[in-house]
Amino acid sequence: SQTIHQWPATLVQPVGSPLSLECTVEGTSNPNLYWYRQAAGRGLQLLFYSVGIGQISSEVPQNLSASRPQDRQFILSSKKLLLSDSGFYLCAWSGVGYEQYFGPGTRLTVT
Amino acid sequence: GQQLNQSPQSMFIQEGEDVSMNCTSSSIFNTWLWYKQDPGEGPVLLIALYKAGELTSNGRLTAQFGITRKDSFLNISASIPSDVGIYFCAGQLGGADGLTFGKGTHLIIQP
């Protein structure tokens, strides 16, 4: 069966510091991968998606970037964090059925 | 961009009652999905709908894809304490596209 992992689970970072969040999927090949951000008490907003290695589409202009160095690995990065980058970051994958399945999330607090 | 209006924002019900929530959109979607999210966790897929007019059940949950492609509803029958959480609708245009989420319905069950 397929499994999706995210780490770290929680992160507290100062303003201006770099960021790297990782997402990996097991049990499937060539998944579509997604990064979403959820503000407190809100719905999810799509940040990036990828249909293959090295292919990244960005949905909103922002302080973040994404990379897909391997088939089942998706990384979310920032060179300098802003206070507004705080939130709950969720990675998701989909396969041939296009239903999206979410990971456990990373809670990021920028101080 | 597209927006989903999800209502009600919150519901306070007694255990055993039926629940109904809905989502409307200003534009069409080709897929509607319903998720449940518990605090601090990633959303879990409940039901996926692919055809206008489709009615699909998953245990005590029933969801329908509106014939105009601009709306969907979710019903929960005979609510139990573990139904507590936030329910999100999501629309997708197709394929590997990201999801557009509603702001969620917070379900609270009073004993």
PDB file of C-alpha atoms in Angstrom, chain A residues 32 34 36 38 41-46 49 51 88 90 94 97-105 107, chain B residues 33 35 37 40-45 48 50 86 88 92 94-104:
ATOM      1  CA  ASN A  32       1.737  13.588  -8.970  1.00  0.00           C
ATOM      2  CA  TYR A  34       1.481  18.656  -4.314  1.00  0.00           C
ATOM      3  CA  TYR A  36      -0.539  22.979   0.193  1.00  0.00           C
ATOM      4  CA  GLN A  38      -3.274  25.783   5.626  1.00  0.00           C
ATOM      5  CA  GLY A  41      -8.918  27.606  10.880  1.00  0.00           C
ATOM      6  CA  ARG A  42      -8.837  27.845   7.090  1.00  0.00           C
ATOM      7  CA  GLY A  43      -9.016  25.704   4.016  1.00  0.00           C
ATOM      8  CA  LEU A  44      -5.975  24.546   2.106  1.00  0.00           C
ATOM      9  CA  GLN A  45      -4.268  26.640  -0.536  1.00  0.00           C
ATOM     10  CA  LEU A  46      -2.312  24.976  -3.344  1.00  0.00           C
ATOM     11  CA  TYR A  49       2.471  20.694  -7.914  1.00  0.00           C
ATOM     12  CA  VAL A  51       3.852  15.723 -12.498  1.00  0.00           C
ATOM     13  CA  PHE A  88       0.502  23.990   8.430  1.00  0.00           C
ATOM     14  CA  LEU A  90       0.663  19.527   3.725  1.00  0.00           C
ATOM     15  CA  SER A  94      -2.144  11.254  -6.580  1.00  0.00           C
ATOM     16  CA  GLY A  97      -7.105   7.882 -10.319  1.00  0.00           C
ATOM     17  CA  TYR A  98      -6.173  11.509  -9.521  1.00  0.00           C
ATOM     18  CA  GLU A  99      -7.626  11.316  -6.008  1.00  0.00           C
ATOM     19  CA  GLN A 100      -5.260  13.170  -3.713  1.00  0.00           C
ATOM     20  CA  TYR A 101      -4.018  11.669  -0.458  1.00  0.00           C
ATOM     21  CA  PHE A 102      -2.419  13.820   2.180  1.00  0.00           C
ATOM     22  CA  GLY A 103       0.522  13.376   4.496  1.00  0.00           C
ATOM     23  CA  PRO A 104       0.507  14.158   8.224  1.00  0.00           C
ATOM     24  CA  GLY A 105       1.715  17.737   7.729  1.00  0.00           C
ATOM     25  CA  ARG A 107       3.534  22.768  11.563  1.00  0.00           C
TER      26      ARG A 107
ATOM     27  CA  LEU B  33     -14.032  15.437  -3.218  1.00  0.00           C
ATOM     28  CA  TYR B  35     -12.266  15.271   3.202  1.00  0.00           C
ATOM     29  CA  GLN B  37      -9.523  16.631   9.075  1.00  0.00           C
ATOM     30  CA  GLY B  40      -3.124  18.546  13.849  1.00  0.00           C
ATOM     31  CA  GLU B  41      -3.490  15.920  11.132  1.00  0.00           C
ATOM     32  CA  GLY B  42      -3.716  15.822   7.369  1.00  0.00           C
ATOM     33  CA  PRO B  43      -7.121  15.597   5.653  1.00  0.00           C
ATOM     34  CA  VAL B  44      -8.475  12.121   4.998  1.00  0.00           C
ATOM     35  CA  LEU B  45     -10.398  11.434   1.796  1.00  0.00           C
ATOM     36  CA  ALA B  48     -14.748  11.265  -4.543  1.00  0.00           C
ATOM     37  CA  TYR B  50     -16.624  12.129 -10.929  1.00  0.00           C
ATOM     38  CA  ILE B  86     -13.630  19.665  10.121  1.00  0.00           C
ATOM     39  CA  PHE B  88     -13.755  20.130   3.588  1.00  0.00           C
ATOM     40  CA  GLN B  92     -10.753  19.748  -9.288  1.00  0.00           C
ATOM     41  CA  GLY B  94      -9.165  17.489 -14.006  1.00  0.00           C
ATOM     42  CA  GLY B  95      -6.163  15.245 -14.260  1.00  0.00           C
ATOM     43  CA  ALA B  96      -3.207  16.294 -12.176  1.00  0.00           C
ATOM     44  CA  ASP B  97      -4.629  19.711 -11.320  1.00  0.00           C
ATOM     45  CA  GLY B  98      -4.436  20.886  -7.744  1.00  0.00           C
ATOM     46  CA  LEU B  99      -7.540  21.067  -5.600  1.00  0.00           C
ATOM     47  CA  THR B 100      -9.556  24.168  -4.727  1.00  0.00           C
ATOM     48  CA  PHE B 101     -10.817  23.863  -1.153  1.00  0.00           C
ATOM     49  CA  GLY B 102     -13.763  25.270   0.733  1.00  0.00           C
ATOM     50  CA  LYS B 103     -13.123  26.839   4.142  1.00  0.00           C
ATOM     51  CA  GLY B 104     -14.540  23.861   5.994  1.00  0.00           C
TER      52      GLY B 104
END
